[in-house]
Short mmCIF file of C-alpha atoms in Angstrom, two decimals:
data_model
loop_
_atom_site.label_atom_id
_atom_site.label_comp_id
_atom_site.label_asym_id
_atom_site.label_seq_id
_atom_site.Cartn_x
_atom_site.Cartn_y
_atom_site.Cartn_z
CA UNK A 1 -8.57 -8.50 0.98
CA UNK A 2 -7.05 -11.27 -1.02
CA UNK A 3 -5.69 -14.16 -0.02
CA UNK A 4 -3.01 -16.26 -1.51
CA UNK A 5 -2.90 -19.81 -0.53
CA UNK A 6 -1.00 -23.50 -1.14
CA UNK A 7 2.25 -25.06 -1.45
CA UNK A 8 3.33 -22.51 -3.95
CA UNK A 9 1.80 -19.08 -2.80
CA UNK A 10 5.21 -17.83 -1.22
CA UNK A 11 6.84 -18.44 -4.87
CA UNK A 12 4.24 -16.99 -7.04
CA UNK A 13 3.76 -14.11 -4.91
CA UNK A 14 7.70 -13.81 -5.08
CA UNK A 15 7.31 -13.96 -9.01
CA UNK A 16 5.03 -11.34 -9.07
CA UNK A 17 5.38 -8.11 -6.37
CA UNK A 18 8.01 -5.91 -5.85
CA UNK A 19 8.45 -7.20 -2.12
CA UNK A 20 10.50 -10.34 -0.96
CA UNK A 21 7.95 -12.15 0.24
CA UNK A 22 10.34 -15.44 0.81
CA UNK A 23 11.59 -13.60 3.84
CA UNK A 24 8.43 -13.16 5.29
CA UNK A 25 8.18 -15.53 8.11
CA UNK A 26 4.45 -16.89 9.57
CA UNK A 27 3.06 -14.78 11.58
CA UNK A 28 5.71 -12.21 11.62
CA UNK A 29 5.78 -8.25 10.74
CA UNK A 30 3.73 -7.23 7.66
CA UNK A 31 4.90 -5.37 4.62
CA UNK A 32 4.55 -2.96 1.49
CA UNK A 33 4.43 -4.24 -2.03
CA UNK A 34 3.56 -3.40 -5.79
CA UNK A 35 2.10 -5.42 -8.08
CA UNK A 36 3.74 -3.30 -11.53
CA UNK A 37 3.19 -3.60 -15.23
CA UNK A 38 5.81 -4.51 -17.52
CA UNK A 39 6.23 -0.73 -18.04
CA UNK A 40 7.05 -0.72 -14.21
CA UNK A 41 3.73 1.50 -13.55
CA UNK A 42 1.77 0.47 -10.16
CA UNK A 43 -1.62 -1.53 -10.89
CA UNK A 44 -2.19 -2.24 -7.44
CA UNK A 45 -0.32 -1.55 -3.90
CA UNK A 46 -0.58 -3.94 -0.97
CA UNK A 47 -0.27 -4.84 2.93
CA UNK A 48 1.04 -8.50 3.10
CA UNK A 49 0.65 -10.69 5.90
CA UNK A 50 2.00 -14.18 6.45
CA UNK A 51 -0.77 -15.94 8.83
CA UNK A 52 1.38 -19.13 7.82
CA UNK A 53 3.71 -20.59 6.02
CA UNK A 54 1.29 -21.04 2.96
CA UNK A 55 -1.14 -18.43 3.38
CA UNK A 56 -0.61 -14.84 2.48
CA UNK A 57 -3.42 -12.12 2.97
CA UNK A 58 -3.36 -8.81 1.20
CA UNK A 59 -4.84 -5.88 1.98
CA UNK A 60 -5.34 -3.07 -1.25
CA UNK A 61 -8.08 -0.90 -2.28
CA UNK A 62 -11.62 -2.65 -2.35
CA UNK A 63 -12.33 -1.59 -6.08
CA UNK A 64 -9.21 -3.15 -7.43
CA UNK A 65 -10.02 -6.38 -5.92
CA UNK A 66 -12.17 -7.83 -9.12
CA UNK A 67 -9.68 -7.38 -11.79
CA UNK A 68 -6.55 -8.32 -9.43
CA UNK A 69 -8.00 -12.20 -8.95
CA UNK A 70 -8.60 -11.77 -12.61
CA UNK A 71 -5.76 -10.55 -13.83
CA UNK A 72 -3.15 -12.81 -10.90
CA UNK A 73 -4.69 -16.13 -12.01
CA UNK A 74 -3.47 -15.68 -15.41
CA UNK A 75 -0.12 -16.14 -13.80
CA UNK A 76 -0.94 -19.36 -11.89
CA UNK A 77 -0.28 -22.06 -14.61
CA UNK A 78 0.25 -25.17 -12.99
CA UNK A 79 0.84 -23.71 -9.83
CA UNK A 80 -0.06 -24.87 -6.43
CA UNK A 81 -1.95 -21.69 -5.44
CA UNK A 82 -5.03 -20.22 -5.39
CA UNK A 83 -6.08 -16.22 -5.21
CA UNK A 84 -9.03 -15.66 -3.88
CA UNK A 85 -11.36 -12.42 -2.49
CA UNK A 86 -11.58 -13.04 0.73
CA UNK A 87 -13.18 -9.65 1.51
CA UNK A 88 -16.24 -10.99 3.11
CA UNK A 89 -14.29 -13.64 5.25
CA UNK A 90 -12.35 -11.89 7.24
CA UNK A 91 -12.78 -8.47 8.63
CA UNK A 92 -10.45 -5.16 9.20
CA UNK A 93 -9.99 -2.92 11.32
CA UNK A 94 -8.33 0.26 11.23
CA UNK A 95 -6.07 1.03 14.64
CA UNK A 96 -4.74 4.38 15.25
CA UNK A 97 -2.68 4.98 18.78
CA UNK A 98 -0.42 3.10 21.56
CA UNK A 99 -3.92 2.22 23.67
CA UNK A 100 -5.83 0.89 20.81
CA UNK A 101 -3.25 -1.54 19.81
CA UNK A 102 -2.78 -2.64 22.81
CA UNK A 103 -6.47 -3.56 23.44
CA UNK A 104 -5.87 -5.32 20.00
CA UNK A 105 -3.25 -7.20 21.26
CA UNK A 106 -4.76 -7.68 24.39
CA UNK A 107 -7.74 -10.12 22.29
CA UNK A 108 -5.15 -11.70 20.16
CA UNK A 109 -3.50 -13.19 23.47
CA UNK A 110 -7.28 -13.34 25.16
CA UNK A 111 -8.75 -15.67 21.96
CA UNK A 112 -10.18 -18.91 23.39
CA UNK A 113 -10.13 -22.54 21.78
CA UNK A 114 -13.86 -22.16 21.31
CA UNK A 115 -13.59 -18.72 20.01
CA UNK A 116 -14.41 -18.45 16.34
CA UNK A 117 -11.13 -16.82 15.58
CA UNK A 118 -9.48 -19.95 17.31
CA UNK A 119 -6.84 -22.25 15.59
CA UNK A 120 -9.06 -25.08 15.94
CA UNK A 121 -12.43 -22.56 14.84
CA UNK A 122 -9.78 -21.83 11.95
CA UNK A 123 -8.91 -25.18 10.85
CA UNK A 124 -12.89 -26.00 10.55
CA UNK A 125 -13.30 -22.93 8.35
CA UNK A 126 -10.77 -23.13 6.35
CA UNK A 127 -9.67 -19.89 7.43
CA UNK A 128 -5.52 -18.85 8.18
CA UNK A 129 -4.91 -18.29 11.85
CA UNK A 130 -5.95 -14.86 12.56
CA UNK A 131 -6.04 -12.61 14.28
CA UNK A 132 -3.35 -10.84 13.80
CA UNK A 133 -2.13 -7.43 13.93
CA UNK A 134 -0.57 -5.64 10.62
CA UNK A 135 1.88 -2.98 11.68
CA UNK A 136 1.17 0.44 9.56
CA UNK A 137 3.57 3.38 8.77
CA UNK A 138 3.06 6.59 11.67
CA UNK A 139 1.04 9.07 11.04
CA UNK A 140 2.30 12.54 12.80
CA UNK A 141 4.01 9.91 15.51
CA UNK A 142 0.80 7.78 16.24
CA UNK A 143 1.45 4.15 15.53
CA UNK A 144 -0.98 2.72 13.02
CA UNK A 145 -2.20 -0.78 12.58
CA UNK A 146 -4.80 -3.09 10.72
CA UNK A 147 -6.66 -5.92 12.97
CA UNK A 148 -7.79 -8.78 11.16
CA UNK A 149 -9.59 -11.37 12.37
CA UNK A 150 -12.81 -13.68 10.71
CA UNK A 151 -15.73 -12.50 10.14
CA UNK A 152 -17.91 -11.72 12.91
CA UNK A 153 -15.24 -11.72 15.39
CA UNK A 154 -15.20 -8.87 18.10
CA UNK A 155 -13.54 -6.39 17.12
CA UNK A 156 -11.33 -5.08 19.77
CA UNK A 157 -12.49 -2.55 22.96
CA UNK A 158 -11.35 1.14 21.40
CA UNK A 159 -12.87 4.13 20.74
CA UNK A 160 -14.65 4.29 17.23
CA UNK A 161 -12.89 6.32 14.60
CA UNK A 162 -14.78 8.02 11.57
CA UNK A 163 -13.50 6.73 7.84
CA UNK A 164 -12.62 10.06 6.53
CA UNK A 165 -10.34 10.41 10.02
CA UNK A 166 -8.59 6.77 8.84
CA UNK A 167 -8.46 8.34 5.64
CA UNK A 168 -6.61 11.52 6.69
CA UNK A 169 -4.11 9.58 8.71
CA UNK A 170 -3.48 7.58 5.59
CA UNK A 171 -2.29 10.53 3.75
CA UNK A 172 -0.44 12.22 6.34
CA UNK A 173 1.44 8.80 6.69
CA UNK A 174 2.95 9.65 3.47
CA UNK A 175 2.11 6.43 1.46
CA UNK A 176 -0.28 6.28 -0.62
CA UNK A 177 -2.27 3.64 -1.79
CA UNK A 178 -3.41 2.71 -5.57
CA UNK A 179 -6.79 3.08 -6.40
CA UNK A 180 -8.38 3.04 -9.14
CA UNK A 181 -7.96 6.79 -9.91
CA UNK A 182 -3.82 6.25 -9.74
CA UNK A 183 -4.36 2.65 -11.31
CA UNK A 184 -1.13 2.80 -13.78
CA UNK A 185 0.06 6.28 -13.06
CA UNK A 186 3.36 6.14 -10.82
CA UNK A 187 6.69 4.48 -10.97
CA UNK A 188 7.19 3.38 -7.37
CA UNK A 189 9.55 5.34 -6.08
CA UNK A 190 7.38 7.80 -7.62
CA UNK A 191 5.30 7.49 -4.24
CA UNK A 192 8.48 6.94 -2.10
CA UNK A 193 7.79 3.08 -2.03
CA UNK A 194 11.83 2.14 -2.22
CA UNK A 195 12.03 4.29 1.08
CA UNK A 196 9.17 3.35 3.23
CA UNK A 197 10.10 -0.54 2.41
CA UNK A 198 8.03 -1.62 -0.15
CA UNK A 199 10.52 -2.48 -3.20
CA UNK A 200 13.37 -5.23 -2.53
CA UNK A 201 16.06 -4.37 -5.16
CA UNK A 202 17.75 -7.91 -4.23
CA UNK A 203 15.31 -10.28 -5.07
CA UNK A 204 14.58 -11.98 -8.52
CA UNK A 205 12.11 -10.86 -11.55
CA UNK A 206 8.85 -9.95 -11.56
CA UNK A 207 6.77 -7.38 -13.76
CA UNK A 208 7.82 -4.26 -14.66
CA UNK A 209 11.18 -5.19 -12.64
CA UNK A 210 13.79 -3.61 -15.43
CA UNK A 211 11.88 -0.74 -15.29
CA UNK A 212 11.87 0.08 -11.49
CA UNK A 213 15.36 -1.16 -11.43
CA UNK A 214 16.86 1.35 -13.92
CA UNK A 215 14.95 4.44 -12.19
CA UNK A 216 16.83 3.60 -9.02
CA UNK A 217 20.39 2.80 -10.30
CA UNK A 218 20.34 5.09 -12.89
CA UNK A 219 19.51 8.49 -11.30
CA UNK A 220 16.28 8.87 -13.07
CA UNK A 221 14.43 9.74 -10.75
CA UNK A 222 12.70 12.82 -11.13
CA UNK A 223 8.89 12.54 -9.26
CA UNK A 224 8.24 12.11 -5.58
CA UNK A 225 5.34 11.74 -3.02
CA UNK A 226 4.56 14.85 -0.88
CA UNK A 227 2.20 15.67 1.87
CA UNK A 228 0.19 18.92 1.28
CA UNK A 229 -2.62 20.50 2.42
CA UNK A 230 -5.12 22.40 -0.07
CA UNK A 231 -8.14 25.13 1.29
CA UNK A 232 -10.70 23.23 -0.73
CA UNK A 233 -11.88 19.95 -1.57
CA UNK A 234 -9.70 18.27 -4.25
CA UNK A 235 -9.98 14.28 -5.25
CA UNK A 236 -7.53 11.84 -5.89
CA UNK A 237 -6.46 11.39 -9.24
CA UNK A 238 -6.83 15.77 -10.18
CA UNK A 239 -3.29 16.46 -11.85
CA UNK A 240 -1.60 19.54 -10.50
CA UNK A 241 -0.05 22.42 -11.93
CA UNK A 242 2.61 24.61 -11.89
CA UNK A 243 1.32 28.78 -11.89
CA UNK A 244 -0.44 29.18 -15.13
CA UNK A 245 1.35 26.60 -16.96
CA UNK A 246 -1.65 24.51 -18.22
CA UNK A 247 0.86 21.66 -18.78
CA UNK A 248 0.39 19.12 -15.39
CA UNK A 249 3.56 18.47 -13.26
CA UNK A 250 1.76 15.90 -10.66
CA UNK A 251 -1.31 13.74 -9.99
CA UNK A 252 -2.94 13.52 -6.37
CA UNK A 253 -2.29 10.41 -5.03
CA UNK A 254 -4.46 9.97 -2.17
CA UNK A 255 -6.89 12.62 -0.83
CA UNK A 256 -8.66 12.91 2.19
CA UNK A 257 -10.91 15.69 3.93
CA UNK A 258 -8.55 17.31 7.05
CA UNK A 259 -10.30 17.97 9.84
CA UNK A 260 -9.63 21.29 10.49
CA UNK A 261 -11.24 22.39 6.65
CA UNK A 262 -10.05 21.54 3.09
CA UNK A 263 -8.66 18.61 2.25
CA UNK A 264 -5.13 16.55 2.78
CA UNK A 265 -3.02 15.24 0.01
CA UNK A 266 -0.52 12.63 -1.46
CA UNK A 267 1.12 14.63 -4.37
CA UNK A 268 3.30 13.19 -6.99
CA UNK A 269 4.82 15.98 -8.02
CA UNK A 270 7.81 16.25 -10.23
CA UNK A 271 11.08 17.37 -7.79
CA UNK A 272 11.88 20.57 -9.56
CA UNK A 273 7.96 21.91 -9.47
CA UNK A 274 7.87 21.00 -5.65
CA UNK A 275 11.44 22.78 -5.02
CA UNK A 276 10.13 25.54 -7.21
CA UNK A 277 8.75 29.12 -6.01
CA UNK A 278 5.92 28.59 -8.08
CA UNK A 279 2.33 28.02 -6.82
CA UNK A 280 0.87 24.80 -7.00
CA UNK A 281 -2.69 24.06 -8.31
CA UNK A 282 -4.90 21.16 -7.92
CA UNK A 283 -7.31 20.40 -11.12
CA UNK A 284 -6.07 23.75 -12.87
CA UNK A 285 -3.80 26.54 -13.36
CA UNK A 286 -6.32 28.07 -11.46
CA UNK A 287 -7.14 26.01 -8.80
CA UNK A 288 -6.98 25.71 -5.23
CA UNK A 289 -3.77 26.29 -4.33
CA UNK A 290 -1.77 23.17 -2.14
CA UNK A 291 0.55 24.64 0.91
CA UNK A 292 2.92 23.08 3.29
CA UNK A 293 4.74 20.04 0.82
CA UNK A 294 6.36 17.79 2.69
CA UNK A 295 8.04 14.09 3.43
CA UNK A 296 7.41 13.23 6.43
CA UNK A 297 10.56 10.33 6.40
CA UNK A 298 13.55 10.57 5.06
CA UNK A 299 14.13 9.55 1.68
CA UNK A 300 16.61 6.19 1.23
CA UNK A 301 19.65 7.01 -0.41
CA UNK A 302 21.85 3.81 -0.21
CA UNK A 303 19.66 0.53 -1.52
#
């Protein structure tokens, strides 16, 4: 979790990610976003909330959290904002179904004035108002959310789900998350972001901007995100293969164990080797084989 805060966070944030964050209002829905490099490639991927009008929180993978503060206060200058980790002040929770986002919103509306997670417990703490719920993208149909709240607040009344089961409803949601292993690796739109919401083409520079620009107005677009399943355990990051070409044609995005054996995927995969009739391999040409590619939302053709 980071958090962006003061007079300026909306406008540095804006000078930096590949979302519009100057149409996020407080305490309205959240969204996608890059943070690129001036070669357009994704160092980081995001969930932004607006708790308030100067306060942005967002969520990306724990291991990338170091080098992000690092690397986004060499943009501050004499900007009126601070980034921050604010991992261990305020927790997350995962939310997967209709009944456990409702008991979510149920101790949103239930939070008392002398509750911790209060506006006046806030204010004290230094803290944004939470909680507050971050709407997620399906997975298979089930709506998907992230709770936060501060630390030490209750989290809400639901039935406990296992990380790898999070994990695997990550991936079959279709969008994948950077890590550390796909650190610099995809284009967005390599990993569908344009079409799941998470690049404004409308909104003014930031890094790597040209870059995804071009790829979407020029037809250059030759890589996509698919969901796959594979028979054995493969690991984000393993490139993929075509047959026995021993040249790759894709990098696994995100990977996850599937419950029912093996493991789910997020593959990048170039469009003709996915469209192709032949096999794909994860690791090797001679790998375990990944079955059943597909998007599971349609692709946005009209920016």
């Amino acid at each position: 979790m980071l958090r962006a805060s003061g007079e300026d966070a909306a406008k540095f944030l804006q000078a930096q990610l590949t979302q519009d964050v100057l149409e996020m209002r407080p305490g309205g829905p959240a969204r996608l976003a890059a943070f690129c490099t001036p070669k357009g490639r994704m160092s980081a991927s995001f969930i932004i909330t607006r708790p308030a009008e100067n306060e942005f929180l967002l969520v990306c993978s724990r291991e990338l959290i170091a080098g992000l503060v690092k690397r986004l206060s060499l943009f501050v200058m004499r900007a009126k904002v601070k980034i921050t980790d604010a991992s261990s002040a305020i927790a997350c929770h995962g939310l997967i179904g209709a009944a456990a986002i409702a008991a979510a919103q149920t101790t949103i509306q239930a939070a008392a004035p002398a509750d911790a997670a209060s506006p006046e417990g806030q204010a004290a703490s230094g803290l944004p108002p939470l909680p507050q719920l971050a709407e997620l993208p399906p997975a298979c149909g089930l709506p998907r959310a992230l709770w936060l709240a501060p630390a030490g607040a209750s989290a809400p009344a639901a039935s406990a789900l296992s990380e790898n089961d999070w994990l695997a409803a990550e991936v079959l949601a279709g969008v994948a998350r950077i890590t550390s292993a796909t650190a610099g690796a995809f284009v967005p739109q390599m990993l569908n972001y344009e079409s799941v919401g998470g690049v404004h083409f409308h909104k003014g520079c930031y890094p790597g901007q040209e870059v995804v620009a071009r790829s979407q107005f020029r037809g250059v677009i030759k890589r996509r995100a698919f969901v796959a399943h594979c028979a054995a355990a493969v690991q984000t990051g393993q490139e993929i293969f075509v047959g026995s070409d021993d040249q790759p044609a894709g990098l696994i995005a995100l990977a996850a164990a599937a419950p029912g054996g093996g493991s789910l995927v997020i593959a990048g995969l170039q469009i003709a080797a996915a469209l192709g009739s032949e096999p794909l391999h994860a690791g090797s040409p001679g790998g375990p084989r990944l079955e059943g590619l597909h998007i599971p939302y349609e692709l946005a053709h009209d920016i």
